[in-house]
Short mmCIF file of C-alpha atoms and ligand atoms in Angstrom, two decimals:
data_model
loop_
_atom_site.label_atom_id
_atom_site.label_comp_id
_atom_site.label_asym_id
_atom_site.label_seq_id
_atom_site.Cartn_x
_atom_site.Cartn_y
_atom_site.Cartn_z
CA MET W 342 -22.22 17.37 14.32
CA ALA W 343 -18.33 15.96 13.92
CA ASP W 344 -15.64 18.81 14.86
CA ASP W 345 -12.37 18.95 12.24
CA LYS W 346 -10.55 16.90 14.66
CA LYS W 347 -12.75 13.20 14.83
CA LYS W 348 -12.37 10.62 11.72
CA PRO W 349 -15.04 10.16 9.32
CA ASP W 350 -17.24 7.10 11.21
CA ILE W 351 -17.26 5.06 8.39
CA HIS W 352 -14.63 4.46 5.92
CA PRO W 353 -15.15 7.06 2.90
CA ALA W 354 -14.52 3.40 0.53
CA LEU W 355 -16.88 1.22 1.74
CA ILE W 356 -19.74 4.20 0.97
CA ALA W 357 -18.03 4.82 -2.13
CA ALA W 358 -18.69 1.48 -3.07
CA LEU W 359 -22.27 0.81 -1.50
CA PRO W 360 -24.65 0.06 -4.45
CA VAL W 361 -27.66 1.92 -4.86
CA ALA W 362 -31.27 1.23 -5.61
CA ASP W 363 -33.75 4.32 -5.25
CA GLY W 364 -31.83 5.67 -2.89
CA GLN W 365 -31.59 2.24 -0.88
CA LEU W 366 -29.43 0.28 -0.37
CA ALA W 367 -29.11 -2.61 -2.74
CA ILE W 368 -28.46 -5.98 -1.65
CA GLY W 369 -28.17 -8.38 -4.12
CA GLY W 370 -30.26 -6.10 -6.55
CA LEU W 371 -33.14 -5.57 -4.12
CA PRO W 372 -33.51 -2.16 -2.57
CA VAL W 373 -33.32 -3.00 1.16
CA GLU W 374 -36.87 -2.39 2.16
CA ARG W 375 -37.71 -5.01 -1.03
CA LEU W 376 -35.87 -7.05 0.88
CA ALA W 377 -36.64 -7.01 4.66
CA ALA W 378 -40.46 -6.88 2.75
CA ARG W 379 -39.02 -10.49 1.62
CA VAL W 380 -37.47 -11.68 4.17
CA GLY W 381 -40.62 -11.07 6.22
CA ARG W 382 -39.18 -9.61 8.86
CA THR W 383 -36.32 -7.65 11.15
CA PRO W 384 -33.29 -8.58 12.17
CA PHE W 385 -31.91 -10.69 9.45
CA TYR W 386 -28.74 -11.19 7.58
CA ALA W 387 -28.13 -10.76 4.17
CA TYR W 388 -25.12 -12.54 2.11
CA ASP W 389 -24.78 -11.46 -1.37
CA ARG W 390 -23.22 -14.49 -3.32
CA ALA W 391 -22.73 -12.36 -5.98
CA LEU W 392 -19.78 -10.66 -4.20
CA VAL W 393 -18.20 -13.75 -2.43
CA SER W 394 -17.63 -14.87 -6.30
CA ARG W 395 -16.47 -11.55 -6.96
CA ARG W 396 -13.95 -12.00 -3.78
CA VAL W 397 -12.75 -15.86 -5.17
CA GLY W 398 -11.76 -14.35 -8.50
CA GLU W 399 -9.63 -11.20 -6.84
CA LEU W 400 -8.02 -14.06 -4.81
CA ARG W 401 -7.87 -15.94 -8.33
CA THR W 402 -6.15 -13.65 -10.20
CA HIS W 403 -3.45 -12.47 -7.24
CA LEU W 404 -2.46 -15.57 -6.05
CA PRO W 405 0.08 -16.94 -7.53
CA GLU W 406 -1.46 -20.46 -10.11
CA GLY W 407 -2.07 -23.16 -8.85
CA VAL W 408 -2.51 -22.22 -5.15
CA HIS W 409 -5.43 -23.93 -3.46
CA VAL W 410 -7.92 -20.92 -1.98
CA ASN W 411 -9.89 -23.21 1.16
CA TYR W 412 -12.71 -21.51 2.73
CA ALA W 413 -12.41 -21.93 6.42
CA VAL W 414 -15.64 -22.71 7.61
CA LYS W 415 -16.11 -21.26 10.81
CA ALA W 416 -16.34 -17.93 9.60
CA ASN W 417 -19.68 -18.48 8.46
CA PRO W 418 -21.26 -22.02 8.53
CA MET W 419 -24.41 -20.98 6.79
CA PRO W 420 -25.38 -24.21 4.87
CA ALA W 421 -26.38 -22.08 1.93
CA LEU W 422 -22.72 -20.22 2.03
CA ALA W 423 -20.99 -23.21 2.25
CA GLN W 424 -23.22 -24.89 -0.92
CA HIS W 425 -22.09 -21.58 -3.09
CA LEU W 426 -18.81 -21.60 -2.04
CA ALA W 427 -18.19 -25.07 -2.56
CA GLY W 428 -18.10 -24.50 -6.34
CA LEU W 429 -15.91 -21.46 -6.07
CA VAL W 430 -13.50 -22.92 -3.74
CA ASP W 431 -10.84 -25.70 -4.10
CA GLY W 432 -11.39 -26.82 -0.41
CA PHE W 433 -13.28 -27.06 3.00
CA ASP W 434 -11.28 -26.24 6.70
CA VAL W 435 -13.84 -27.73 9.44
CA ALA W 436 -12.78 -27.36 13.06
CA SER W 437 -15.83 -29.50 14.92
CA GLY W 438 -17.43 -32.46 13.70
CA GLY W 439 -21.07 -30.37 13.54
CA GLU W 440 -18.94 -27.69 10.92
CA LEU W 441 -17.65 -31.70 9.13
CA LYS W 442 -21.49 -33.14 8.88
CA MET W 443 -22.02 -29.44 7.56
CA VAL W 444 -19.91 -29.33 4.95
CA LEU W 445 -20.05 -33.70 3.89
CA ASP W 446 -23.96 -32.45 2.55
CA THR W 447 -22.54 -29.73 -0.27
CA PRO W 448 -20.84 -30.91 -3.41
CA MET W 449 -16.70 -31.16 -1.82
CA PRO W 450 -15.31 -34.26 -2.28
CA ALA W 451 -13.97 -35.53 1.10
CA GLY W 452 -10.42 -35.36 -0.17
CA ARG W 453 -10.57 -31.61 0.31
CA ILE W 454 -11.77 -30.90 3.58
CA SER W 455 -9.79 -30.58 6.41
CA PHE W 456 -10.88 -30.65 10.01
CA ALA W 457 -8.44 -28.89 12.60
CA GLY W 458 -9.11 -27.59 15.75
CA PRO W 459 -7.58 -28.72 19.17
CA GLY W 460 -9.83 -31.22 21.76
CA LYS W 461 -11.20 -33.03 18.66
CA THR W 462 -13.12 -35.75 20.72
CA ASP W 463 -12.93 -39.61 19.84
CA ALA W 464 -16.27 -39.60 17.96
CA GLU W 465 -15.05 -36.59 15.78
CA LEU W 466 -12.08 -38.14 15.11
CA GLU W 467 -13.82 -41.05 14.01
CA GLN W 468 -16.34 -39.39 12.16
CA ALA W 469 -13.39 -37.48 10.43
CA VAL W 470 -11.58 -40.61 9.48
CA ALA W 471 -14.48 -42.57 8.01
CA ALA W 472 -15.72 -39.56 5.66
CA GLY W 473 -11.95 -39.39 4.61
CA VAL W 474 -10.80 -36.21 5.38
CA THR W 475 -7.34 -35.06 6.57
CA LEU W 476 -7.02 -34.33 10.45
CA HIS W 477 -4.92 -31.52 11.09
CA VAL W 478 -3.14 -32.86 14.06
CA GLU W 479 -2.75 -30.72 17.27
CA SER W 480 -1.25 -32.81 19.72
CA VAL W 481 0.70 -35.58 20.25
CA THR W 482 -1.56 -37.43 22.29
CA GLU W 483 -4.22 -36.69 19.83
CA ALA W 484 -2.36 -38.30 17.06
CA ARG W 485 -2.34 -41.20 18.99
CA ARG W 486 -6.34 -41.46 19.38
CA LEU W 487 -6.48 -40.59 15.89
CA ALA W 488 -4.08 -44.35 15.12
CA ALA W 489 -6.64 -45.73 17.32
CA ALA W 490 -9.80 -44.25 15.72
CA GLY W 491 -8.65 -45.72 12.59
CA GLN W 492 -8.02 -49.41 13.85
CA ARG W 493 -11.53 -49.26 15.30
CA LEU W 494 -12.45 -48.81 11.46
CA GLY W 495 -10.26 -50.71 9.93
CA LEU W 496 -9.37 -46.93 8.34
CA GLN W 497 -6.19 -45.75 7.43
CA PRO W 498 -6.04 -41.69 8.91
CA VAL W 499 -4.72 -39.28 6.46
CA ALA W 500 -3.14 -36.23 8.70
CA ALA W 501 -1.49 -33.10 8.64
CA VAL W 502 0.66 -32.12 11.58
CA ARG W 503 -0.65 -28.26 12.62
CA VAL W 504 2.52 -27.21 13.27
CA ASN W 505 3.55 -24.32 15.96
CA PRO W 506 6.26 -22.04 14.57
CA ASP W 507 9.24 -21.35 16.60
CA PHE W 508 9.32 -17.95 15.30
CA GLU W 509 7.34 -14.92 16.71
CA LEU W 510 4.51 -12.94 14.31
CA LYS W 511 3.72 -9.70 15.17
CA GLY W 512 0.44 -7.31 13.35
CA PHE W 513 -2.03 -10.33 13.22
CA GLY W 514 -5.59 -9.17 15.32
CA MET W 515 -5.33 -11.97 16.49
CA ARG W 516 -2.04 -14.25 17.13
CA MET W 517 -2.64 -17.98 17.12
CA GLY W 518 1.21 -19.10 16.81
CA GLY W 519 4.47 -18.57 17.69
CA GLY W 520 5.12 -19.02 21.69
CA ALA W 521 3.22 -21.43 24.22
CA GLN W 522 -0.23 -21.93 21.92
CA GLN W 523 -3.07 -24.25 22.54
CA PHE W 524 -2.61 -24.78 19.25
CA GLY W 525 -0.10 -27.54 17.18
CA ILE W 526 2.72 -29.10 17.89
CA ASP W 527 5.56 -27.13 18.13
CA ALA W 528 7.91 -27.20 15.88
CA GLU W 529 11.51 -28.33 17.96
CA GLU W 530 8.86 -31.46 18.45
CA VAL W 531 7.17 -31.76 14.87
CA PRO W 532 10.05 -34.91 13.92
CA ALA W 533 9.85 -37.23 17.03
CA VAL W 534 5.59 -36.77 16.44
CA LEU W 535 6.24 -37.34 12.69
CA GLY W 536 7.74 -40.56 13.59
CA GLU W 537 5.71 -41.28 15.82
CA MET W 538 2.44 -41.03 13.55
CA GLN W 539 3.52 -42.80 11.03
CA GLY W 540 5.22 -45.72 13.16
CA LEU W 541 1.06 -45.62 14.43
CA GLY W 542 0.06 -46.38 10.26
CA ILE W 543 -0.76 -42.30 10.01
CA ASP W 544 -0.81 -41.15 6.43
CA VAL W 545 0.95 -38.04 6.78
CA VAL W 546 0.73 -35.80 3.97
CA GLY W 547 2.29 -32.80 5.21
CA PHE W 548 1.75 -29.09 7.44
CA HIS W 549 -0.58 -26.92 8.74
CA ILE W 550 0.47 -23.59 9.93
CA PHE W 551 -1.89 -20.95 10.55
CA THR W 552 -0.66 -17.46 12.94
CA GLY W 553 -3.38 -15.21 12.95
CA SER W 554 -6.24 -13.42 11.96
CA GLN W 555 -6.97 -10.54 10.47
CA ASN W 556 -4.36 -8.84 8.97
CA LEU W 557 -4.21 -5.44 6.96
CA LYS W 558 -0.74 -5.20 6.40
CA ALA W 559 0.56 -6.75 3.38
CA GLN W 560 4.11 -6.70 4.32
CA VAL W 561 3.13 -8.75 7.75
CA LEU W 562 1.45 -11.55 5.84
CA VAL W 563 4.53 -11.69 3.07
CA ASP W 564 7.29 -12.50 6.32
CA ALA W 565 5.00 -14.67 7.38
CA GLN W 566 4.19 -16.64 4.29
CA ALA W 567 8.34 -16.95 3.46
CA ALA W 568 8.48 -18.13 6.87
CA ILE W 569 6.28 -20.85 7.11
CA ILE W 570 6.55 -21.85 3.74
CA ASP W 571 11.05 -22.27 5.09
CA LEU W 572 9.66 -24.13 7.88
CA ALA W 573 7.64 -26.61 6.24
CA LEU W 574 10.74 -27.43 4.15
CA ARG W 575 12.83 -27.80 6.96
CA LEU W 576 10.36 -30.34 8.56
CA ALA W 577 9.73 -32.10 5.29
CA ASP W 578 12.42 -34.80 5.02
CA GLY W 579 10.31 -36.32 7.86
CA VAL W 580 7.22 -36.95 5.85
CA THR W 581 8.23 -40.34 4.28
CA GLY W 582 5.48 -40.38 1.85
CA GLY W 583 6.82 -37.07 0.25
CA LEU W 584 5.27 -33.98 1.11
CA ARG W 585 1.88 -33.45 -0.42
CA HIS W 586 -0.06 -30.88 1.19
CA VAL W 587 1.38 -27.48 3.10
CA ASN W 588 -1.52 -25.07 4.07
CA ILE W 589 -0.03 -21.87 4.61
CA GLY W 590 -2.64 -20.42 6.39
CA GLY W 591 -4.59 -16.87 5.95
CA GLY W 592 -5.69 -14.23 8.23
CA PHE W 593 -5.79 -11.82 5.11
CA GLY W 594 -8.56 -9.03 7.17
CA ILE W 595 -11.10 -6.86 6.23
CA PRO W 596 -11.15 -3.00 6.90
CA TYR W 597 -13.65 -2.52 9.94
CA PHE W 598 -13.15 0.56 10.85
CA SER W 599 -12.77 4.14 9.53
CA SER W 600 -9.13 3.85 10.13
CA ASP W 601 -8.16 0.39 8.63
CA PRO W 602 -6.53 0.19 5.60
CA ARG W 603 -7.52 -2.12 2.66
CA LEU W 604 -5.32 -5.28 2.36
CA ASP W 605 -2.90 -4.98 -0.61
CA LEU W 606 -3.52 -8.64 -2.18
CA ALA W 607 -1.33 -7.68 -5.71
CA VAL W 608 1.63 -7.12 -3.15
CA VAL W 609 0.82 -10.52 -1.23
CA GLY W 610 0.09 -12.50 -3.99
CA GLU W 611 3.50 -11.38 -5.67
CA SER W 612 5.04 -12.14 -2.82
CA LEU W 613 4.16 -15.76 -2.25
CA GLN W 614 5.60 -16.76 -5.94
CA GLY W 615 8.83 -17.31 -5.02
CA PRO W 616 8.18 -19.67 -1.93
CA VAL W 617 5.45 -21.30 -3.93
CA ASP W 618 8.26 -22.03 -6.25
CA LYS W 619 10.39 -23.43 -3.60
CA VAL W 620 7.91 -25.75 -2.54
CA ARG W 621 7.28 -26.98 -6.29
CA ALA W 622 11.02 -27.44 -7.12
CA ALA W 623 11.58 -29.67 -3.77
CA HIS W 624 8.06 -31.24 -3.32
CA PRO W 625 6.51 -31.33 -7.21
CA GLY W 626 3.77 -33.37 -5.93
CA ALA W 627 2.59 -31.14 -2.98
CA GLU W 628 0.05 -28.51 -2.55
CA VAL W 629 -0.10 -25.06 -1.01
CA ILE W 630 -3.01 -24.28 0.67
CA VAL W 631 -4.15 -20.54 1.60
CA GLU W 632 -7.01 -20.93 4.32
CA LEU W 633 -9.68 -18.10 4.74
CA GLY W 634 -12.48 -17.30 6.09
CA ARG W 635 -12.90 -13.40 6.70
CA TYR W 636 -11.50 -12.46 3.71
CA LEU W 637 -13.98 -14.40 1.82
CA VAL W 638 -17.33 -14.18 2.87
CA GLY W 639 -16.87 -10.88 5.76
CA GLU W 640 -17.69 -7.92 3.14
CA SER W 641 -20.59 -9.98 1.33
CA GLY W 642 -22.64 -9.63 4.62
CA TYR W 643 -25.14 -7.16 5.66
CA TYR W 644 -27.08 -7.61 9.27
CA VAL W 645 -30.55 -5.40 8.91
CA THR W 646 -32.39 -4.23 11.85
CA ARG W 647 -35.47 -1.82 12.12
CA VAL W 648 -35.84 1.40 14.28
CA VAL W 649 -38.37 0.20 16.85
CA ASP W 650 -37.89 3.67 18.99
CA ARG W 651 -36.38 7.28 18.80
CA LYS W 652 -35.12 8.94 22.02
CA VAL W 653 -33.05 11.71 22.87
CA SER W 654 -31.88 11.64 26.81
CA ARG W 655 -30.33 14.77 27.86
CA GLY W 656 -29.77 15.67 24.16
CA GLN W 657 -28.71 12.39 23.28
CA VAL W 658 -30.42 10.82 19.90
CA TYR W 659 -30.59 6.67 20.34
CA LEU W 660 -32.28 4.55 17.63
CA VAL W 661 -33.28 1.85 19.20
CA THR W 662 -33.46 -1.31 17.36
CA ASP W 663 -34.44 -4.64 16.67
CA GLY W 664 -31.47 -6.17 16.39
CA GLY W 665 -28.73 -6.08 18.86
CA LEU W 666 -25.47 -7.75 20.21
CA ASN W 667 -27.37 -11.43 20.56
CA HIS W 668 -26.90 -11.54 16.79
CA HIS W 669 -24.65 -9.40 16.00
CA LEU W 670 -21.58 -9.79 19.46
CA THR W 671 -18.25 -8.36 17.49
CA ALA W 672 -20.37 -4.63 16.18
CA SER W 673 -20.89 -4.68 19.63
CA GLY W 674 -17.15 -4.21 20.64
CA ASN W 675 -16.24 -7.88 20.82
CA LEU W 676 -13.46 -7.99 18.11
CA GLY W 677 -10.85 -8.06 20.54
CA GLN W 678 -10.38 -4.69 20.43
CA VAL W 679 -9.15 -2.07 23.42
CA ILE W 680 -11.10 0.64 22.44
CA ARG W 681 -14.51 -0.08 21.28
CA ARG W 682 -15.07 1.42 17.91
CA ASN W 683 -17.71 1.35 15.47
CA PHE W 684 -18.68 -0.87 12.68
CA PRO W 685 -19.64 0.76 9.80
CA VAL W 686 -23.70 1.78 10.25
CA VAL W 687 -25.73 3.23 7.55
CA ILE W 688 -29.21 3.90 7.54
CA GLY W 689 -30.19 1.70 4.65
CA ASN W 690 -33.34 3.43 3.03
CA ARG W 691 -31.75 6.76 3.28
CA LEU W 692 -28.56 6.27 1.65
CA GLY W 693 -28.15 9.46 -0.02
CA ALA W 694 -29.36 11.64 3.06
CA ALA W 695 -27.04 13.83 4.68
CA ALA W 696 -25.66 13.30 8.33
CA THR W 697 -27.40 15.43 10.44
CA GLY W 698 -25.73 14.97 13.71
CA PRO W 699 -24.83 11.78 16.31
CA ALA W 700 -27.15 9.04 16.99
CA SER W 701 -26.64 6.03 19.12
CA VAL W 702 -27.68 2.73 17.39
CA VAL W 703 -28.22 0.74 20.94
CA GLY W 704 -30.65 -3.04 19.94
CA PRO W 705 -33.14 -3.82 23.02
CA LEU W 706 -30.98 -5.78 25.57
CA CYS W 707 -31.24 -4.43 28.63
CA THR W 708 -27.75 -4.29 29.17
CA PRO W 709 -25.66 -0.94 28.34
CA LEU W 710 -22.71 -3.25 26.20
CA ASP W 711 -25.73 -3.79 23.50
CA LEU W 712 -24.54 -1.05 21.40
CA LEU W 713 -24.22 -0.95 17.77
CA ALA W 714 -23.07 2.58 16.97
CA ASP W 715 -22.04 4.86 19.32
CA LYS W 716 -22.94 8.70 18.56
CA MET W 717 -22.10 8.27 14.94
CA ASP W 718 -22.97 10.62 12.52
CA LEU W 719 -25.86 9.75 10.96
CA PRO W 720 -28.84 10.92 8.58
CA ASP W 721 -31.75 11.80 10.83
CA ALA W 722 -33.63 8.82 11.06
CA GLN W 723 -37.07 7.65 12.28
CA VAL W 724 -39.32 4.97 13.89
CA GLY W 725 -39.29 1.89 10.96
CA ASP W 726 -35.90 2.63 9.34
CA LEU W 727 -33.65 0.05 8.27
CA VAL W 728 -30.54 0.53 10.19
CA VAL W 729 -27.40 -1.36 8.47
CA ILE W 730 -24.51 -2.97 9.88
CA LEU W 731 -21.57 -3.49 6.95
CA GLN W 732 -19.10 -5.92 6.69
CA SER W 733 -20.99 -8.45 8.65
CA GLY W 734 -20.47 -11.46 7.02
CA ALA W 735 -18.12 -13.17 8.93
CA TYR W 736 -18.22 -13.97 12.99
CA GLY W 737 -22.25 -13.06 13.25
CA PRO W 738 -24.51 -14.88 14.54
CA SER W 739 -22.47 -18.30 15.33
CA ALA W 740 -20.13 -16.13 17.00
CA SER W 741 -22.86 -14.28 19.16
CA PRO W 742 -24.52 -15.18 21.87
CA ALA W 743 -28.21 -15.87 20.73
CA GLY W 744 -29.99 -17.11 24.04
CA PHE W 745 -28.67 -14.24 25.86
CA LEU W 746 -32.63 -12.33 26.90
CA GLY W 747 -34.69 -14.58 24.44
CA HIS W 748 -35.29 -13.07 21.90
CA PRO W 749 -35.68 -14.73 18.36
CA PRO W 750 -32.52 -16.32 16.30
CA ALA W 751 -31.18 -14.02 14.23
CA VAL W 752 -32.75 -15.03 10.08
CA GLU W 753 -30.42 -15.32 7.21
CA VAL W 754 -30.60 -15.40 3.56
CA LEU W 755 -28.34 -15.56 0.41
CA VAL W 756 -29.06 -13.33 -1.68
C1 PLP U 481 -10.35 -19.02 12.82
C2 PLP U 481 -9.37 -19.90 11.46
C3 PLP U 481 -9.15 -19.26 10.25
C4 PLP U 481 -9.96 -18.49 9.89
O1 PLP U 481 -9.52 -16.96 10.09
P1 PLP U 481 -9.73 -15.85 9.39
O2 PLP U 481 -9.21 -14.75 10.17
O3 PLP U 481 -11.20 -16.18 9.36
O4 PLP U 481 -9.84 -15.88 7.96
C5 PLP U 481 -8.34 -20.51 9.47
N1 PLP U 481 -7.89 -21.56 9.97
C6 PLP U 481 -7.73 -21.42 11.27
C7 PLP U 481 -7.13 -22.89 11.39
C8 PLP U 481 -8.50 -20.87 12.09
O5 PLP U 481 -8.69 -21.20 13.47
#
């Protein structure tokens, strides 16, 4: 049993918010056993479309009127989910030719799609120019290759400059701006690059300034957003066609571990009003865009696995499941954290049952890294029970080494 000093394994608020049906976790309104029967096999990922819709609604409630919410597709590129989101968000941000191809199948107009990311190939640049999406240019050499791609196609490329800011930002789970970066063009170089791009015939519409990911502290985001908008306004004089596009990034985080607070969206939204008003006063035609991946979809997803074996080794209980790090690398500990912490895990078909003691949930891979929960207080689970990892809607199968050990790939459903 847990001693008093030990923190709870799971955020109590996460557990309290779980929908229950027949004593089981309900996903998309279905008890998890029935959903597993419907899917036809385990393991699988299930994404709850109502939760995704609700999250977009919460953002609309709190963000200043007219701020665009874009979906960063790399968080979860499941095509059905992108189809669902196409009707909810204002745009898609993609980071590869493959993601671009997928979102062009949705009803999202090309003019509302942007393409960021270092190392775009000439083929990807041509694909994007032909599609009519906005390129987020990551280097001066990429800008030149983009202009050449436009010339080959006889089309004018539309681009925003991704800026690597000249200020440092702390408090992001993963920092992607400030200092030396493989992303974007250093702020001090931007005026010269803008001149060159426009001289090459590129229609430059504005800026993209993304500073980092998985941030749970409202004040850090508030400060970052204000600094980003100030920087965009400082650079805007060089945009000869007028500033039309200010993508201020996102980085809104979700709680994974019991010590994680929940981001205070109301504070983030309220504090953004002032900076947005500044943009509108100086550039009435400019769209302010927030791009979010994890925050839109992360909490809507569940990874459902079945207990294949239960064994006790020198007193420690192991629940061996049919799912593992080949499908869910982040739950095994690869979320960039130095000390591995447990994702929230429940026995989905015994939701009301009291914990009986610590058990470790491990996958079928022949490596000690295949650990989905380390000595968590769980109800007494048996072979056939369903172990469910919560907060699994972002950076799941597409961010996991599916080929490792040759098991079948993860199945995904939208419910
Ligand atoms: C990864 C990425 C995102 C999404 O980050 P989340 O933490 O999932 O919201 C947004 N924008 C850019 C440029 C990215 O690279």
